[in-house]
Every structure is written in structure tokens, then in C-alpha cells.
Coordinates of C-alpha atoms in Angstrom, one line a residue:
Chain B
M1 CA -94.8 -88.8 81.5
D2 CA -97.3 -86.1 82.4
F3 CA -98.2 -88.0 85.5
Y4 CA -94.5 -88.3 86.3
R5 CA -94.0 -84.6 85.8
N6 CA -96.9 -83.6 88.0
T7 CA -95.9 -86.0 90.8
F8 CA -92.4 -84.7 90.5
K9 CA -93.5 -81.1 90.7
L10 CA -95.5 -81.8 93.8
L11 CA -92.6 -83.7 95.4
V12 CA -90.3 -80.8 94.7
F13 CA -92.7 -78.3 96.0
Y14 CA -93.5 -80.1 99.2
G15 CA -89.8 -80.9 99.8
L16 CA -88.9 -77.2 99.5
L17 CA -91.9 -76.0 101.4
F18 CA -91.2 -78.4 104.2
K19 CA -87.7 -77.2 104.6
A20 CA -88.3 -73.6 104.0
M21 CA -91.5 -72.9 105.8
F22 CA -90.8 -75.1 108.7
A23 CA -87.2 -74.4 109.2
C24 CA -87.4 -73.0 112.7
A25 CA -88.0 -75.3 115.6
F26 CA -91.2 -73.6 116.5
L27 CA -92.8 -74.2 113.2
D28 CA -91.1 -77.3 112.3
E29 CA -92.3 -80.1 114.6
F30 CA -94.0 -77.8 117.0
E31 CA -91.5 -78.9 119.5
L32 CA -91.3 -76.3 122.3
T33 CA -88.2 -76.3 124.3
L34 CA -88.8 -75.2 127.8
E35 CA -86.6 -72.4 128.5
Q36 CA -85.5 -71.5 132.0
P37 CA -88.7 -69.8 133.1
T38 CA -88.6 -66.1 134.0
F39 CA -90.6 -65.7 137.2
I40 CA -92.5 -62.5 137.3
L41 CA -93.0 -62.2 141.0
P42 CA -95.8 -59.7 141.3
Q43 CA -95.4 -56.7 143.6
F44 CA -98.0 -55.3 146.0
T45 CA -99.4 -52.6 143.8
G46 CA -102.1 -51.3 146.1
P47 CA -105.3 -50.9 144.2
Y48 CA -106.6 -54.1 142.7
R49 CA -106.7 -54.2 138.9
E50 CA -108.9 -56.5 137.0
R51 CA -106.4 -57.9 134.4
E52 CA -103.4 -58.1 136.6
A53 CA -102.8 -59.7 139.9
S54 CA -101.0 -58.3 142.8
I55 CA -100.1 -59.9 146.0
A56 CA -102.0 -59.3 149.2
P57 CA -100.2 -57.0 151.7
E58 CA -99.8 -59.8 154.2
E59 CA -97.9 -61.8 151.6
Y60 CA -95.2 -59.3 151.1
E61 CA -92.8 -60.9 153.5
M62 CA -93.4 -64.4 151.9
A63 CA -92.9 -62.9 148.5
E64 CA -89.4 -61.6 149.5
E65 CA -88.6 -65.0 150.9
L66 CA -89.7 -66.7 147.7
R67 CA -87.8 -64.3 145.6
T68 CA -84.6 -65.3 147.3
L69 CA -85.4 -69.0 146.9
L70 CA -86.2 -68.6 143.2
E71 CA -83.0 -66.7 142.7
S72 CA -81.1 -69.6 144.1
D73 CA -83.2 -71.9 141.8
D74 CA -84.7 -73.7 144.8
K75 CA -88.1 -74.4 143.2
N76 CA -88.9 -77.3 145.5
L77 CA -88.6 -75.2 148.5
V78 CA -90.8 -72.5 146.9
L79 CA -93.4 -75.2 146.3
N80 CA -93.1 -76.5 149.8
R81 CA -93.7 -73.1 151.1
L82 CA -96.7 -72.4 148.8
E83 CA -98.2 -75.9 149.3
S84 CA -98.3 -75.3 153.1
Y85 CA -101.3 -73.0 152.3
Y86 CA -104.7 -73.9 151.0
D87 CA -105.0 -72.3 147.6
I88 CA -107.8 -70.1 148.7
E89 CA -105.5 -68.6 151.3
L90 CA -103.2 -67.4 148.6
S91 CA -103.8 -64.3 146.5
P92 CA -104.4 -65.1 142.8
A93 CA -100.9 -63.6 142.2
M94 CA -99.3 -66.1 144.6
L95 CA -101.4 -68.9 143.2
T96 CA -100.2 -68.0 139.7
L97 CA -96.6 -68.2 140.9
K98 CA -97.4 -71.6 142.3
A99 CA -98.7 -72.7 138.9
Q100 CA -95.7 -71.3 137.2
V101 CA -93.4 -73.3 139.4
Y102 CA -95.3 -76.4 138.7
F103 CA -95.1 -75.6 135.0
S104 CA -91.3 -75.0 135.2
I105 CA -90.7 -78.4 136.9
K106 CA -93.0 -80.0 134.3
K107 CA -95.7 -81.0 136.7
F108 CA -98.2 -80.1 133.9
D109 CA -101.3 -81.5 135.5
Q110 CA -100.8 -79.6 138.7
A111 CA -99.9 -76.5 136.8
E112 CA -103.1 -76.8 134.8
E113 CA -105.3 -77.3 137.8
T114 CA -103.7 -74.4 139.6
Y115 CA -104.0 -72.0 136.7
L116 CA -107.6 -73.0 136.3
A117 CA -108.2 -72.3 140.0
V118 CA -106.7 -68.8 139.5
L119 CA -109.0 -68.2 136.5
D120 CA -112.0 -69.3 138.6
R121 CA -111.2 -66.5 140.9
M122 CA -110.0 -63.9 138.4
P123 CA -111.3 -64.9 135.0
Q124 CA -109.6 -61.9 133.2
L125 CA -106.0 -62.5 134.3
V126 CA -104.2 -62.1 131.0
R127 CA -101.0 -63.7 132.1
V128 CA -102.7 -66.8 133.2
H129 CA -104.5 -67.1 129.9
S130 CA -101.3 -66.9 128.0
D131 CA -99.5 -69.3 130.4
L132 CA -102.3 -71.8 130.0
G133 CA -102.0 -71.4 126.2
Q134 CA -98.3 -72.3 126.5
L135 CA -99.1 -75.2 128.8
Y136 CA -101.7 -76.7 126.4
L137 CA -99.3 -76.2 123.5
L138 CA -96.8 -78.4 125.4
K139 CA -99.5 -80.9 126.2
K140 CA -100.4 -80.8 122.4
D141 CA -103.9 -79.9 123.2
F142 CA -103.9 -77.3 120.4
K143 CA -107.6 -76.6 120.6
K144 CA -107.4 -75.4 124.2
A145 CA -104.1 -73.7 123.5
R146 CA -105.8 -71.7 120.8
E147 CA -108.7 -70.9 123.1
Y148 CA -106.5 -69.5 125.9
F149 CA -104.3 -67.5 123.6
A150 CA -107.4 -66.0 122.0
N151 CA -108.6 -65.1 125.5
A152 CA -105.3 -63.5 126.3
V153 CA -105.5 -61.4 123.2
A154 CA -109.2 -60.6 123.9
F155 CA -108.2 -59.4 127.4
G156 CA -105.6 -57.1 126.0
A157 CA -102.4 -59.1 125.7
N158 CA -100.1 -57.5 123.2
E159 CA -97.0 -59.7 123.3
A160 CA -95.6 -60.9 120.0
M161 CA -95.3 -64.4 121.2
I162 CA -99.0 -64.6 122.0
H163 CA -100.0 -63.2 118.6
G164 CA -97.6 -65.5 116.8
Q165 CA -98.7 -68.6 118.6
L166 CA -102.3 -67.8 118.1
A167 CA -101.6 -67.2 114.5
Y168 CA -99.9 -70.6 114.2
L169 CA -102.7 -72.4 115.9
N170 CA -105.3 -70.6 113.8
M171 CA -103.5 -71.7 110.7
Q172 CA -103.6 -75.3 111.8
E173 CA -107.3 -75.2 112.8
F174 CA -108.9 -72.6 110.5
G175 CA -106.5 -72.1 107.6
P176 CA -104.1 -69.4 106.5
F177 CA -106.5 -66.4 106.4
S178 CA -107.1 -66.6 110.1
A179 CA -103.4 -66.5 110.7
I180 CA -102.2 -63.6 108.6
T181 CA -103.3 -60.8 110.9
G182 CA -101.8 -62.6 114.0
Y183 CA -98.5 -63.0 112.3
Q184 CA -98.6 -59.4 111.1
Q185 CA -99.2 -58.2 114.6
A186 CA -96.4 -60.4 116.0
L187 CA -94.1 -59.1 113.2
A188 CA -95.1 -55.5 114.0
L189 CA -94.0 -56.0 117.6
E190 CA -90.8 -58.0 116.7
P191 CA -89.9 -57.1 113.1
N192 CA -86.7 -59.2 113.2
N193 CA -88.2 -62.4 114.6
R194 CA -87.5 -65.2 112.2
S195 CA -90.5 -67.3 113.4
W196 CA -93.0 -64.6 112.6
Q197 CA -91.4 -63.8 109.3
Q198 CA -91.6 -67.5 108.3
G199 CA -95.1 -67.8 109.8
L200 CA -96.4 -64.9 107.8
L201 CA -94.7 -66.2 104.6
S202 CA -96.2 -69.6 105.2
A203 CA -99.6 -68.1 105.7
L204 CA -99.4 -65.9 102.7
T205 CA -98.2 -68.8 100.5
R206 CA -100.9 -71.2 101.7
A207 CA -103.5 -68.5 101.1
E208 CA -102.0 -68.3 97.6
M209 CA -101.2 -64.7 98.1
F210 CA -98.0 -65.2 96.1
D211 CA -97.4 -61.6 95.2
A212 CA -97.5 -60.6 98.9
A213 CA -95.4 -63.5 99.9
E214 CA -92.8 -62.7 97.2
A215 CA -92.8 -59.1 98.2
L216 CA -92.2 -60.0 101.8
V217 CA -89.5 -62.5 101.1
G218 CA -87.9 -60.0 98.6
E219 CA -87.8 -57.4 101.4
L220 CA -86.2 -59.8 103.8
I221 CA -83.6 -60.8 101.2
E222 CA -82.8 -57.2 100.6
K223 CA -81.9 -56.9 104.3
N224 CA -79.9 -60.1 104.3
R225 CA -78.8 -61.3 101.0
N226 CA -76.6 -64.1 102.4
D227 CA -79.4 -65.9 104.2
S228 CA -79.8 -69.2 102.4
N229 CA -83.0 -69.9 104.2
L230 CA -84.7 -66.8 102.7
W231 CA -83.6 -68.0 99.3
L232 CA -85.2 -71.3 100.0
M233 CA -88.4 -69.6 101.0
K234 CA -88.3 -67.7 97.7
A235 CA -87.8 -70.9 95.9
A236 CA -90.7 -72.5 97.6
I237 CA -93.0 -69.6 96.8
S238 CA -91.9 -69.6 93.1
M239 CA -92.5 -73.3 93.0
R240 CA -96.0 -72.8 94.4
A241 CA -96.6 -70.1 91.8
N242 CA -95.5 -72.6 89.1
K243 CA -92.4 -70.5 88.3
T244 CA -90.0 -73.4 88.2
Q245 CA -87.2 -71.5 86.5
H246 CA -87.3 -68.9 89.3
A247 CA -87.5 -71.6 91.9
L248 CA -84.4 -73.3 90.6
A249 CA -82.5 -70.1 90.4
S250 CA -83.3 -69.3 94.0
L251 CA -82.6 -72.8 95.1
E252 CA -79.2 -72.6 93.4
V253 CA -78.4 -69.3 95.2
A254 CA -79.3 -71.1 98.5
I255 CA -77.1 -74.0 97.7
H256 CA -74.3 -71.6 96.7
L257 CA -74.7 -69.9 100.1
G258 CA -74.1 -73.2 101.9
E259 CA -77.5 -74.8 102.0
G260 CA -76.7 -78.5 101.7
S261 CA -79.6 -80.5 103.1
Q262 CA -80.3 -83.7 101.3
N263 CA -83.9 -82.6 100.7
N264 CA -82.9 -79.5 98.9
L265 CA -80.1 -80.9 96.9
R266 CA -82.4 -83.6 95.7
S267 CA -85.1 -81.0 94.9
A268 CA -82.7 -79.0 92.9
A269 CA -81.5 -82.1 91.1
Q270 CA -85.1 -83.0 90.3
L271 CA -85.7 -79.5 88.8
H272 CA -82.5 -79.8 86.8
L273 CA -83.6 -83.2 85.5
Q274 CA -86.9 -81.7 84.6
Q275 CA -85.2 -79.0 82.6
G276 CA -82.7 -81.2 81.0
S277 CA -79.6 -80.0 82.7
Y278 CA -78.4 -83.5 83.5
L279 CA -74.8 -82.7 84.3
R280 CA -75.7 -80.4 87.1
A281 CA -78.5 -82.7 88.3
I282 CA -76.0 -85.6 88.6
Q283 CA -73.5 -83.4 90.4
L284 CA -76.2 -82.4 92.9
L285 CA -77.2 -86.1 93.4
K286 CA -73.6 -87.0 93.9
D287 CA -73.3 -84.2 96.5
S288 CA -76.3 -85.4 98.3
L289 CA -74.9 -88.9 98.4
E290 CA -71.9 -87.5 100.4
L291 CA -74.2 -86.5 103.3
D292 CA -74.5 -88.5 106.4
G293 CA -77.4 -90.8 106.9
I294 CA -77.9 -91.5 103.2
G295 CA -78.8 -95.1 102.5
I296 CA -79.9 -97.5 99.8
A297 CA -83.4 -96.0 99.9
T298 CA -82.0 -92.8 98.4
V299 CA -80.1 -94.6 95.8
N300 CA -83.3 -96.5 94.9
E301 CA -85.1 -93.2 94.5
Y302 CA -82.5 -91.6 92.4
M303 CA -82.3 -94.7 90.2
F304 CA -86.0 -94.6 89.7
W305 CA -85.8 -91.0 88.4
L306 CA -82.9 -91.8 86.1
S307 CA -84.4 -95.0 84.7
E308 CA -87.6 -93.1 84.0
L309 CA -85.6 -90.7 81.9
E310 CA -83.4 -93.6 80.6
L311 CA -80.3 -91.8 81.6
W312 CA -78.2 -95.0 82.0
Q313 CA -74.8 -93.4 81.5
Q314 CA -75.6 -90.9 84.2
A315 CA -76.9 -93.6 86.4
D316 CA -73.6 -95.5 85.9
D317 CA -71.7 -92.4 86.8
L318 CA -73.7 -91.9 89.9
L319 CA -73.4 -95.5 91.1
S320 CA -69.7 -95.5 90.5
H321 CA -69.4 -92.3 92.6
A322 CA -71.6 -93.9 95.3
S323 CA -69.9 -97.3 95.4
S324 CA -67.0 -96.2 97.5
R325 CA -68.9 -93.8 99.7
L326 CA -72.2 -95.4 100.6
P327 CA -72.2 -97.1 104.0
L328 CA -74.1 -100.1 103.0
S329 CA -74.2 -102.2 106.1
S330 CA -76.7 -105.0 105.4
S331 CA -76.3 -107.6 102.8
D332 CA -79.8 -106.7 101.5
A333 CA -78.7 -103.1 100.9
K334 CA -75.5 -104.3 99.2
S335 CA -77.6 -106.7 97.1
Q336 CA -79.9 -103.8 96.0
F337 CA -76.9 -101.7 95.0
H338 CA -75.4 -104.5 92.9
W339 CA -78.8 -105.0 91.3
H340 CA -78.8 -101.3 90.3
R341 CA -75.3 -101.7 88.9
A342 CA -76.3 -104.8 87.0
Q343 CA -79.4 -103.2 85.6
T344 CA -77.4 -100.2 84.4
F345 CA -74.7 -102.3 82.8
S346 CA -77.5 -104.3 81.2
K347 CA -79.0 -101.2 79.6
L348 CA -75.5 -100.0 78.5
K349 CA -75.1 -103.4 76.8
Q350 CA -72.1 -104.3 79.0
S351 CA -73.4 -107.9 79.5
E352 CA -70.4 -109.3 81.3
K353 CA -70.4 -106.7 84.0
A354 CA -74.2 -106.9 84.2
Y355 CA -74.0 -110.7 84.7
Q356 CA -71.4 -110.3 87.4
H357 CA -73.4 -107.8 89.3
F358 CA -76.6 -109.8 89.0
Q359 CA -74.7 -112.8 90.4
T360 CA -73.3 -110.7 93.3
A361 CA -76.7 -109.3 94.0
L362 CA -78.2 -112.7 94.3
D363 CA -75.3 -114.1 96.3
L364 CA -75.8 -111.3 98.8
N365 CA -79.5 -111.8 99.0
P366 CA -81.0 -114.8 97.2
N367 CA -84.4 -113.4 97.9
N368 CA -83.9 -110.1 96.1
G369 CA -87.0 -110.5 94.0
M370 CA -86.3 -107.5 91.7
A371 CA -82.8 -108.8 91.0
L372 CA -84.2 -112.2 90.2
L373 CA -86.7 -110.7 87.8
D374 CA -84.3 -108.4 86.0
F375 CA -81.7 -111.1 85.9
A376 CA -84.2 -113.5 84.4
R377 CA -85.1 -110.9 81.7
F378 CA -81.4 -110.3 81.1
Q379 CA -80.8 -114.0 80.6
K380 CA -83.8 -114.2 78.3
A381 CA -82.4 -111.4 76.3
Q382 CA -79.1 -113.3 76.2
D383 CA -81.1 -116.3 74.9
N384 CA -80.3 -118.3 78.0
I385 CA -83.8 -119.5 78.2
E386 CA -83.3 -122.2 80.8
Q387 CA -81.4 -119.9 83.1
A388 CA -84.2 -117.3 82.7
E389 CA -86.8 -119.9 83.4
L390 CA -85.1 -121.0 86.6
L391 CA -84.7 -117.4 87.8
F392 CA -88.4 -116.7 87.1
I393 CA -89.3 -119.8 89.1
R394 CA -87.2 -118.6 92.0
A395 CA -88.9 -115.2 91.8
E396 CA -92.3 -116.8 91.8
A397 CA -91.7 -118.1 95.3
L398 CA -91.4 -114.5 96.6
D399 CA -94.5 -112.5 97.4
G400 CA -93.1 -109.2 96.1
S401 CA -92.1 -110.6 92.7
K402 CA -94.6 -113.4 92.2
K403 CA -97.0 -111.7 89.8
D404 CA -94.3 -110.4 87.5
A405 CA -92.5 -113.7 87.6
I406 CA -95.6 -115.7 86.6
L407 CA -96.2 -113.3 83.7
G408 CA -92.5 -113.2 82.8
R409 CA -92.4 -117.0 82.6
A410 CA -95.6 -117.0 80.5
E411 CA -93.9 -114.5 78.1
L412 CA -90.8 -116.6 78.1
Y413 CA -92.8 -119.7 77.0
L414 CA -94.7 -117.7 74.4
S415 CA -91.4 -116.5 72.9
R416 CA -90.2 -120.1 72.5
K417 CA -93.7 -121.1 71.2
D418 CA -94.4 -123.4 74.1
F419 CA -98.1 -122.5 74.2
E420 CA -99.1 -125.3 76.5
S421 CA -96.7 -124.1 79.2
A422 CA -97.6 -120.5 78.6
L423 CA -101.3 -121.3 79.0
I424 CA -100.7 -122.9 82.3
Q425 CA -98.8 -119.8 83.5
L426 CA -101.5 -117.5 82.2
R427 CA -104.3 -119.4 83.9
N428 CA -102.3 -119.4 87.1
A429 CA -101.9 -115.7 86.8
H430 CA -105.6 -115.2 86.1
L431 CA -106.6 -117.3 89.1
R432 CA -104.4 -115.4 91.4
Y433 CA -104.9 -111.9 89.9
P434 CA -108.4 -111.7 88.5
E435 CA -108.1 -107.9 88.4
L436 CA -105.7 -108.2 85.4
A437 CA -108.4 -107.9 82.7
A438 CA -106.2 -108.4 79.7
L439 CA -105.2 -111.9 80.9
K440 CA -108.6 -113.4 79.9
E441 CA -108.2 -112.2 76.4
N442 CA -104.6 -113.5 76.2
I443 CA -105.7 -116.9 77.5
E444 CA -108.4 -117.1 74.8
I445 CA -105.8 -116.2 72.1
V446 CA -103.4 -118.9 73.4
E447 CA -106.2 -121.5 73.6
N448 CA -107.1 -120.7 70.0
I449 CA -103.5 -121.1 68.9
I450 CA -103.3 -124.5 70.7
R451 CA -106.7 -125.6 69.2
T452 CA -105.5 -124.6 65.7
Q453 CA -102.2 -126.4 66.2
K454 CA -104.0 -129.6 67.2
L455 CA -106.3 -129.4 64.1
N456 CA -103.4 -128.9 61.8
R457 CA -101.6 -132.0 63.1
Chain O
M1 CA -123.8 -71.5 198.2
K2 CA -126.4 -74.3 198.3
P3 CA -125.1 -77.7 197.0
I4 CA -127.6 -77.9 194.2
A5 CA -126.6 -74.4 193.0
F6 CA -123.0 -75.4 193.2
I7 CA -123.6 -78.5 191.0
F8 CA -125.5 -76.5 188.4
T9 CA -122.7 -73.9 188.4
L10 CA -120.1 -76.6 187.9
I11 CA -122.0 -78.2 185.0
F12 CA -122.5 -74.9 183.3
M13 CA -118.7 -74.1 183.7
V14 CA -117.8 -77.5 182.2
I15 CA -120.1 -77.0 179.3
A16 CA -118.7 -73.5 178.7
L17 CA -115.1 -74.8 178.8
M18 CA -115.9 -77.6 176.4
G19 CA -117.3 -74.9 174.1
C20 CA -114.0 -73.0 174.2
G21 CA -112.0 -76.1 173.3
T22 CA -113.9 -77.1 170.1
S23 CA -114.3 -75.1 166.9
K24 CA -117.5 -74.3 165.2
V25 CA -117.1 -77.2 162.8
K26 CA -120.2 -79.2 162.5
Q27 CA -119.1 -82.7 163.4
A28 CA -120.1 -85.0 160.5
S29 CA -119.2 -88.5 159.9
C30 CA -116.2 -89.1 157.7
N31 CA -118.1 -91.0 155.0
G32 CA -121.1 -90.1 152.9
N33 CA -120.7 -86.4 153.4
D34 CA -121.6 -83.8 150.9
W35 CA -118.2 -82.2 151.0
Q36 CA -119.1 -79.4 148.7
A37 CA -122.0 -78.4 150.9
L38 CA -119.9 -78.7 154.0
G39 CA -117.3 -76.4 152.5
R40 CA -119.9 -73.9 151.4
Q41 CA -121.4 -73.8 154.8
A42 CA -118.0 -73.4 156.5
A43 CA -117.5 -70.3 154.3
L44 CA -120.9 -68.9 155.0
D45 CA -120.3 -69.4 158.7
A46 CA -117.1 -67.3 158.3
Q47 CA -114.9 -70.2 159.4
S48 CA -111.3 -70.5 158.2
V49 CA -110.6 -73.0 155.5
R50 CA -108.3 -74.6 158.0
V51 CA -111.4 -76.1 159.5
F52 CA -110.8 -78.8 157.0
D53 CA -107.6 -79.8 158.9
Q54 CA -109.9 -81.3 161.5
Y55 CA -111.5 -83.6 159.0
I56 CA -108.0 -84.6 157.8
A57 CA -107.0 -85.3 161.4
S58 CA -110.1 -87.4 162.2
C59 CA -110.9 -89.0 158.9
P60 CA -108.1 -91.3 157.7
S61 CA -110.2 -92.5 154.8
L62 CA -110.5 -88.9 153.4
K63 CA -109.8 -88.8 149.7
N64 CA -108.1 -86.0 147.8
E65 CA -111.4 -85.7 145.8
D66 CA -113.2 -84.9 149.1
K67 CA -110.8 -82.1 149.8
K68 CA -111.2 -80.7 146.3
L69 CA -115.0 -80.7 146.7
F70 CA -114.7 -79.1 150.1
I71 CA -112.5 -76.4 148.8
A72 CA -114.7 -75.8 145.7
G73 CA -117.7 -75.5 148.0
Y74 CA -115.8 -73.2 150.3
R75 CA -114.7 -71.1 147.4
D76 CA -118.3 -70.8 146.2
G77 CA -119.4 -70.0 149.8
L78 CA -116.9 -67.2 150.0
K79 CA -118.2 -65.7 146.8
Q80 CA -121.5 -65.3 148.6
F81 CA -120.2 -64.4 152.0
C82 CA -117.6 -61.8 151.1
S83 CA -120.1 -59.1 150.2
Y84 CA -120.5 -55.5 151.3
E85 CA -123.7 -56.4 153.1
N86 CA -122.1 -59.2 155.2
G87 CA -119.2 -57.0 156.1
Y88 CA -121.6 -54.4 157.2
K89 CA -123.8 -56.8 159.2
I90 CA -120.8 -58.4 161.0
A91 CA -119.4 -55.0 162.0
V92 CA -122.7 -53.7 163.2
K93 CA -123.1 -56.8 165.4
D94 CA -119.7 -55.8 166.9
K95 CA -118.1 -59.0 165.7
S96 CA -114.5 -59.0 164.7
D97 CA -113.4 -59.3 161.1
P98 CA -113.2 -63.1 160.4
N99 CA -110.4 -62.5 157.9
V100 CA -111.5 -65.3 155.6
C101 CA -112.1 -63.3 152.4
P102 CA -109.6 -63.9 149.7
Y103 CA -107.7 -60.9 148.4
E104 CA -109.8 -60.5 145.2
L105 CA -113.1 -60.5 147.2
R106 CA -111.8 -58.6 150.2
A107 CA -112.3 -55.0 149.0
E108 CA -116.2 -55.1 149.0
F109 CA -116.4 -57.0 152.3
E110 CA -113.9 -54.6 154.0
R111 CA -115.8 -51.6 152.7
G112 CA -119.0 -52.9 154.3
Y113 CA -117.1 -53.8 157.4
K114 CA -115.6 -50.3 157.7
E115 CA -119.0 -48.7 157.2
G116 CA -120.6 -51.1 159.6
S117 CA -117.9 -50.3 162.2
A118 CA -118.5 -46.6 161.7
E119 CA -122.2 -47.1 162.1
L120 CA -121.6 -49.2 165.3
M121 CA -119.4 -46.5 166.7
N122 CA -122.0 -43.9 165.9
Q123 CA -124.6 -46.0 167.7
K124 CA -122.3 -46.5 170.6
Y125 CA -121.7 -42.7 170.7
L126 CA -125.4 -42.0 170.6
K127 CA -126.1 -44.5 173.3
Q128 CA -123.4 -43.0 175.4
K129 CA -124.7 -39.5 174.7
L130 CA -128.2 -40.6 175.7
K131 CA -126.9 -42.2 178.8
D132 CA -124.9 -39.1 179.6
Q133 CA -127.9 -36.9 179.0
S134 CA -130.0 -39.1 181.1
E135 CA -127.4 -39.1 183.9
E136 CA -127.2 -35.4 183.7
R137 CA -131.0 -35.1 183.9
R138 CA -131.0 -37.4 186.9
M139 CA -128.4 -35.4 188.6
R140 CA -130.2 -32.2 187.8
N141 CA -133.4 -33.7 189.3
I142 CA -131.5 -34.8 192.4
D143 CA -130.1 -31.2 192.7
Q144 CA -133.5 -29.8 192.3
L145 CA -135.0 -32.1 194.9
D146 CA -132.2 -31.1 197.3
R147 CA -132.8 -27.5 196.7
D148 CA -136.6 -27.9 197.1
Q149 CA -136.0 -29.8 200.3
N150 CA -133.6 -27.1 201.6
R151 CA -136.1 -24.4 200.8
S152 CA -138.9 -26.2 202.6
N153 CA -136.7 -26.7 205.6

């Protein structure tokens, strides 16, 4: 039970953490959506500055022409114009523009090459470092992305986006402590940016700075009490700090505010199960079964929890609720559902219903190994020994249920004192599964019994 | 004009005209070139990067990699060429600004060129002044001689 509780706690925590900390697109799957790029067409600024690029005086006319083309979103024409020059003939600013156009039309390799050519000429161009950082993020080369964002910051970049992204990459590569300052700086520049708030919370939580994380999320909740996502974060932090009661309370507020993802409903249900509030747990599980995309795997999981706690009445309630709602398309899924129903009725001593559902489960999928095994045990309990034996034999033919079936049949023979047959089964099991240490001892016991019987005859 | 002198003059003119028609690019074969070194040398010779167009035109087997090497060499060559000293030297030799330095390297080269041009103008001014002084002296001498001659007559 301890193992179950620990595993359960971890599952709840990671479930919550996943949803809460990685809720935004940026943090979630690290999927950057290319926005319409904003072209910063540099102006001729006279004196040359080290960290910024300006166009050469003779490019002024071309710059005006390109500006018009960019405004009409004619990037290919812009590229044609720029590609008519050797790169070395263009000022670093114009070359940067060329790289940006490549970037915007997703010609990432050319963009990379061109950006690097700019840096070869002007190694301290902040914008190019940050653009390259973005490019490598998209190419999922996180090491290089981090390197270029770090360069951008080192050369004086002070954009929230750069600090935030550097912080995220630092967290991936070096852990939370290297990310906290970056997120703080990003947040200082953009205090209302959700990504930086979540990033900082995530970093603080991972660094186990729970007080700071709780204080931050508390402050955010103060500003927006109806934000369910913030309550989820609070729940995740409480969970991490082993405050399950607080976690559940926050989670319930989030659900009350409209949070209804399957992950979170299920996490809340798990916490309620852990705390013995079964009614609410079952209601949450029922709610989660109403969601789209729920399949038999979810039912299997819920049934596993309920069977561990031997909550058969609640299991029956849940399955009855699910029976009309679950879109079970395959006969295998339907078979599994009937197996659960059969198992529940069996535990509730409703033998007739159990029998019917076992039959239906096997009609739908004759190779449902678990149904075969449980049906065999059910038949054995009903004293239908021959039926049980037949079902065990069928289960033995299936890889997933072979071991339990061999042992089940051995047990069946032992119960009817057919020691010879039991011995054959045990030896068979020992041959196939030598890792089962207790078998050897059992074989010896049965051999002794047989020997004694023979002597007594 | 004697016939032999005419023939030499003709040959000289033909050679001179051929020289006008070709660029300074060192004709190399299309294969087996050290493209990087060629690019670098082109920059050091103050040639435009467009000199590579001639290779493109005459070498169908040219690869993109060759171009990249040439440009890389050219870029390196420019880093060396576009210095204050070279700007100064070129101006002092009364050569025109080759306009090959990229924008970020241009400032130093142009400073040298400007100072070299000023130096050249100074030298020209001094030469002219010396020439004028010498002419003035010569004229004075002639006047003196004339006066002496008149006196002796």
C-alpha cells in the first residue's frame, strides 16, 4: 500500500506539474510558432556603432525600395534583389535583412549561413546573436541557441524575450538555479507576461524554493483570483511541498473556475481517493469520462485504482455511468469494458450478471487473456471446475496470460487434490519461468505428497 | 615612318588594346585551384569581388563550394587590405579609390586615403611651387642677362 501511495503521489504531482508549469505553448512542447516577422530595416545612422548595424550610404535607395517590397509582403522579390549582390558587397545591416528574410520564409540553412557571415564581419551585433538564438531554437539545437542568447545578453541585449529564452534553455541544460535570474530579469521587463511568470515559478519549484514559489503564485493570484491556471500552479507547488490537503483545495478551486482537463480531474480524483472522499472522487472520474478522447485505457486505469482500494460499488457506479457514454469502437475495447463489468459484478457477488459479462467479453474478443483468467477464477469459485480448467487452458495459449494460467490451473488441480496433474503444471511453470523461486519448494511439497500417497496405498 | 618602326608601333598598340579589354584577374585553370588563395589575392590586388563572375562565365564545372572558398578568401584578404596604411599608400600613389572595402572596414581605409590624398596634394603643391620658383629664377636670370647685354652694348 505504501508503494501504491508513493507512486500515486508522484503521479499526481507530475500530472499537475505538467499541466501547470508547462501550460503555455512556449514552455509546453517548446513549439515556437513563427509569427509574421517584424522587419527592422536599419536606417543610415551616420557614425558606425559596434553593436548595431547601419546601412551604407550608397544602400539608402535600395533600402527604400526593399521597404516598399516588404510592406507589400513580397519577400521573394526582396530576396532576388539582395541575392543579386555578393554578400561582401552588402553592408552587415543589409546582410542581416537578407538573413531575416530567409528566416521568415523558413529557409533556415541559408538564414543560418547568412547570419554567421554577418557575425564573421561584425561579431558583436546583438540583434544577429538573438536572431541566431531564435533560429537554433527552431532547429531544436538548444545548445547553440543558448550560446547565442548568452552572447546577445553579454553584448548588452536587454529584451525580455532574450532573458526569458536564455533562462528556459539554462534550466534545461544547467538546472533551475541558472534560470531564476534570467526569468526574474524577463519578468522585470514584462511583469505581466505569463510565460515568464510560469517560467520563474517552474524554476523556483524545481529548485525546491517552495516558499518563494508560493509567495509568487500567491501574489499572482491576488491580482487575478479567477485564473484557474494560477490555482493549478499553486496546487502543483503544494503537492511538491507535500501539502496534499492544500494541493487538493487549490485544485478544487481551479476545477470550480472551469479547469476541466482530464489530467487534472483525474489528479483531483486521485487525491480524493487518497483522502477517503470517495463520493467526490467518483464524481470527478465520471466528469473526466465525459471528455472527448477518453478511451478504454482510461477506464482500465480508473478500475485499477478502485480495485486496489476494493471500491467495487463505486466501480460499478462508474462503469454504469460510462457504459452509455464511452465511444468504444473496437471489439477489443468493448471486450475489456465487459471484463471490468464482469469483474465488478463478481466481487459484488452478482454471479449471474458477472457470468453474462464474462461471456460477452469473450464473445467480443476470444483472446482477451485477462477475461479468460478472471472468468476461470470465477468459474472455479462457482465450483465449475471443468469450465474453469477449459478457460485456463485457453488462457495458456496466450502470451500475456500464459504464466498466470499455468499457475491457475495448478492451483485448480491442487484444490481438487489432483496432485499428479498439479505437479505437471508446476514443473511446466518452473521450466518456463525459473525466476519464480517459490515454485521449486512447491514442487517438492507436491512430490512429497504424491510419494506419501503411493506409500499409503 | 620607316616600315619596321610602323610594325613595332602596331604591335605595341595591339598589346595595349588587349590590355584594356581584359581585367586584372589572373587566368587560372578551372580545376585544381586554391580558390581561397585566389579570393584572397583578388582582395589584396584591390579587385572587385565581381572578378569571380569571370570564373563563373568560363568555368562551367565551378561548384558552389568553390565560390564559398573564393568569397571566404576574399573576405580575409579585405580584412588585410582595408587598412589605414593601404588607403594612404594608394592615395599617395595618385591611384583612385578602388571602392572594394565593405562598410564596416571602410572607415579606416578612407581615413588613410584621405590623408594620403592630402599628402599627395601637398606634394603636388610643393612641386608646383618649386617649379614656379625655378621658372621665376630662370626668368630673372634671362632678364638679368638681357640687362647685362644692353649695358655692354
